mmCIF file of C-alpha atoms in Angstrom:
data_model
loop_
_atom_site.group_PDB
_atom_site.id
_atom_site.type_symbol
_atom_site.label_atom_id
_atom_site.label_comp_id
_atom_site.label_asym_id
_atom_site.label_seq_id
_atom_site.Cartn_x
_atom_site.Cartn_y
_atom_site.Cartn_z
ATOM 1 C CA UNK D 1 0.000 0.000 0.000
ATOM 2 C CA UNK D 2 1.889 3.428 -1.088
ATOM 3 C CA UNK D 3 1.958 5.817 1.980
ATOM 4 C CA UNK D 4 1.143 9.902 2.146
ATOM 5 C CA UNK D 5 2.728 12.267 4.780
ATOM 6 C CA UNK D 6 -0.089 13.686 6.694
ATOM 7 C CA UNK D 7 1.258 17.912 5.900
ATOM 8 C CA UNK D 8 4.968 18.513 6.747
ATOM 9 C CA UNK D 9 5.622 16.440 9.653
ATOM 10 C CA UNK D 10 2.642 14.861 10.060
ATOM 11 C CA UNK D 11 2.317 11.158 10.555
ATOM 12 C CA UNK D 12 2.291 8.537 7.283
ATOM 13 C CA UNK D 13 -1.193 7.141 6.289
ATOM 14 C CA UNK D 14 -2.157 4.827 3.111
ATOM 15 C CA UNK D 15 -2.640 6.915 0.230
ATOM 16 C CA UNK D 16 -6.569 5.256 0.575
ATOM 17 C CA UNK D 17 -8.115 4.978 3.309
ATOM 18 C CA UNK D 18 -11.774 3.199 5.185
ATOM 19 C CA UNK D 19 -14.578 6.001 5.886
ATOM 20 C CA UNK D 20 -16.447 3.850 8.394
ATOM 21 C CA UNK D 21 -19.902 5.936 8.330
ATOM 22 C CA UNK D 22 -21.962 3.054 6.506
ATOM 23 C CA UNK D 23 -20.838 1.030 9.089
ATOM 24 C CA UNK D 24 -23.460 2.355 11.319
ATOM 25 C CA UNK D 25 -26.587 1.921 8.907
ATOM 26 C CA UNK D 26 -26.048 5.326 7.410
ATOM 27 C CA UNK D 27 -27.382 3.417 4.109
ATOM 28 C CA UNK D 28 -28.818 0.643 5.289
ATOM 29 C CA UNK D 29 -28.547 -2.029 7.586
ATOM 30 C CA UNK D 30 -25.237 -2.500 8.977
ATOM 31 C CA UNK D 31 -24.170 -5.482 11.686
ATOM 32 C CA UNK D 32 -21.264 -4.585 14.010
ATOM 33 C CA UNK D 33 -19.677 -7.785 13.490
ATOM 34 C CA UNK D 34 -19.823 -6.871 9.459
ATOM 35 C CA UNK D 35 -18.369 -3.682 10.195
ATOM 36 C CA UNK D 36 -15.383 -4.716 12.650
ATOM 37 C CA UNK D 37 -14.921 -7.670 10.072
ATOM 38 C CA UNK D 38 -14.552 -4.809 7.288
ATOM 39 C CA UNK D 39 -11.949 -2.906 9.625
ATOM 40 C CA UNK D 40 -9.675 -5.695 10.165
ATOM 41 C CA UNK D 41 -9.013 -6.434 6.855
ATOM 42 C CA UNK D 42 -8.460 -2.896 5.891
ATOM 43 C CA UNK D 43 -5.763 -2.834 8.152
ATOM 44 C CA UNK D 44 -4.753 -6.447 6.722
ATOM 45 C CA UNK D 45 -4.548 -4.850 3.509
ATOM 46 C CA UNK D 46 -2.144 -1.981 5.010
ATOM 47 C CA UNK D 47 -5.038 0.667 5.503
ATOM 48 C CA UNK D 48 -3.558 2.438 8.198
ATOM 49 C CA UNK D 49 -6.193 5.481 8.153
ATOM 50 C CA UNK D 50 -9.558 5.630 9.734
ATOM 51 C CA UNK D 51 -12.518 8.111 9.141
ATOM 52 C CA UNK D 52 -15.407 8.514 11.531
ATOM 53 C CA UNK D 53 -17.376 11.128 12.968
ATOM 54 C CA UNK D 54 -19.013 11.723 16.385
ATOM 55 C CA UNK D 55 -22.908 12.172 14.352
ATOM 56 C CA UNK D 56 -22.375 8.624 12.649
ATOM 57 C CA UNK D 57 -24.739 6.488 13.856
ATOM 58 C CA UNK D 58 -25.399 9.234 17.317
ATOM 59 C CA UNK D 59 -21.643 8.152 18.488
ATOM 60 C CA UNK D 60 -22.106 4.206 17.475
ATOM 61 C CA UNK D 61 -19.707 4.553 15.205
ATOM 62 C CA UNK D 62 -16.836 6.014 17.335
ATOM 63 C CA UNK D 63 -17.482 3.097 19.738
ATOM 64 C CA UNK D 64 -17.767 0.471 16.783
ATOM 65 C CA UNK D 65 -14.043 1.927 15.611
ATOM 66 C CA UNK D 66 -12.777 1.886 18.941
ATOM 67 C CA UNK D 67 -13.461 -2.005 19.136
ATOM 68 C CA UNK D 68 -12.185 -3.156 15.927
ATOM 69 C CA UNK D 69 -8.736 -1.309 17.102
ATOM 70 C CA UNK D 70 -8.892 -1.943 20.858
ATOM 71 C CA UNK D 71 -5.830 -4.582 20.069
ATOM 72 C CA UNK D 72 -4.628 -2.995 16.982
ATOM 73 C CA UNK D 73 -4.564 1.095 17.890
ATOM 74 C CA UNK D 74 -1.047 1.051 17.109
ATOM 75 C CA UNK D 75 -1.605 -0.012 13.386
ATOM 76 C CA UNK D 76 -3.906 3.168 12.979
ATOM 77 C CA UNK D 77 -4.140 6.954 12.224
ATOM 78 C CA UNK D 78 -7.697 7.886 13.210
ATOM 79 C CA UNK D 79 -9.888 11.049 12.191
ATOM 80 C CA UNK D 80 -12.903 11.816 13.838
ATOM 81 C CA UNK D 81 -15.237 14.694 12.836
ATOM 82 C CA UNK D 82 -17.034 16.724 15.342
ATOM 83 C CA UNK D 83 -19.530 19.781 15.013
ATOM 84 C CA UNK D 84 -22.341 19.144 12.949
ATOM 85 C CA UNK D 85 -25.393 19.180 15.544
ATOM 86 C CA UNK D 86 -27.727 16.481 15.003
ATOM 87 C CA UNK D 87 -31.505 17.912 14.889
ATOM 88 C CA UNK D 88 -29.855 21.466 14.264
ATOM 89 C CA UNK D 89 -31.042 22.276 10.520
ATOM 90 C CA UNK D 90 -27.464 21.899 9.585
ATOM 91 C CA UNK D 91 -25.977 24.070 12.631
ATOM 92 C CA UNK D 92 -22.333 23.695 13.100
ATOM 93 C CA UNK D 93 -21.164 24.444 16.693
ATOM 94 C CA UNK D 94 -17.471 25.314 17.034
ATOM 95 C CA UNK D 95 -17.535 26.883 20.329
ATOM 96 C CA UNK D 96 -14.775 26.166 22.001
ATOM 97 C CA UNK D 97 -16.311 25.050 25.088
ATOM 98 C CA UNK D 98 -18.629 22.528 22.730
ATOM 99 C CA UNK D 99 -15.138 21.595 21.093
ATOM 100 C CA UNK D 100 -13.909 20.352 24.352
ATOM 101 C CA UNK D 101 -17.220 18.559 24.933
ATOM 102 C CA UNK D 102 -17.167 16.674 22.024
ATOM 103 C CA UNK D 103 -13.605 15.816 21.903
ATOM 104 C CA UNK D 104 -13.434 14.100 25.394
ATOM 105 C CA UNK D 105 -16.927 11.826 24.521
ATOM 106 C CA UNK D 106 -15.026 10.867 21.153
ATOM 107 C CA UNK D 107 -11.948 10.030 23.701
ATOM 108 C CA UNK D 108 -14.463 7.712 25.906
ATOM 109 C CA UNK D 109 -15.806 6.153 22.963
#
């Protein structure tokens, strides 16, 4: 798998990588064991970089990642979205006390 530099001095990633939002029955329904199944052999297949976001699945899919790389966290570069407020009309809160917020409940998940 060829390998991009993540800005200057940013860590390497895959040049592709998994966006893990259908993973949560964003198009349909999804089983966790599909999805975890799907994750491992990304990373098999040298997919070291991980997309999620907080609003996938109302935080399921933060937790679903964080299982399918309890054992394997070292093999991954994870991004995780955060400030599109579900229910909102397409509000976008970047407060920085709602930044906070939502990057500690992405930590527990």
């Amino acid at each position: 798998m060829q390998q991009r530099q993540l800005g200057r001095v940013g860590p390497e990633v895959s040049a592709i990588g998994l966006g893990c939002m259908p993973m949560s029955g964003s198009y349909g329904d999804a089983s966790d064991e599909d999805g975890i199944a799907a994750i491992h052999r990304a990373l098999d297949l040298g997919i070291t970089l991980l997309d999620t976001a907080d609003v996938y699945g109302d935080g399921h899919n933060e937790e679903l990642v964080g299982r399918a790389i309890r054992d394997r966290r070292d093999e991954v570069v994870l991004a995780t979205k955060f400030g599109h407020v579900v229910g909102g009309g397409g509000t976008i809160d970047g407060r920085p006390e709602y930044v906070r917020e939502a990057v500690e409940a992405s930590l527990r998940r």
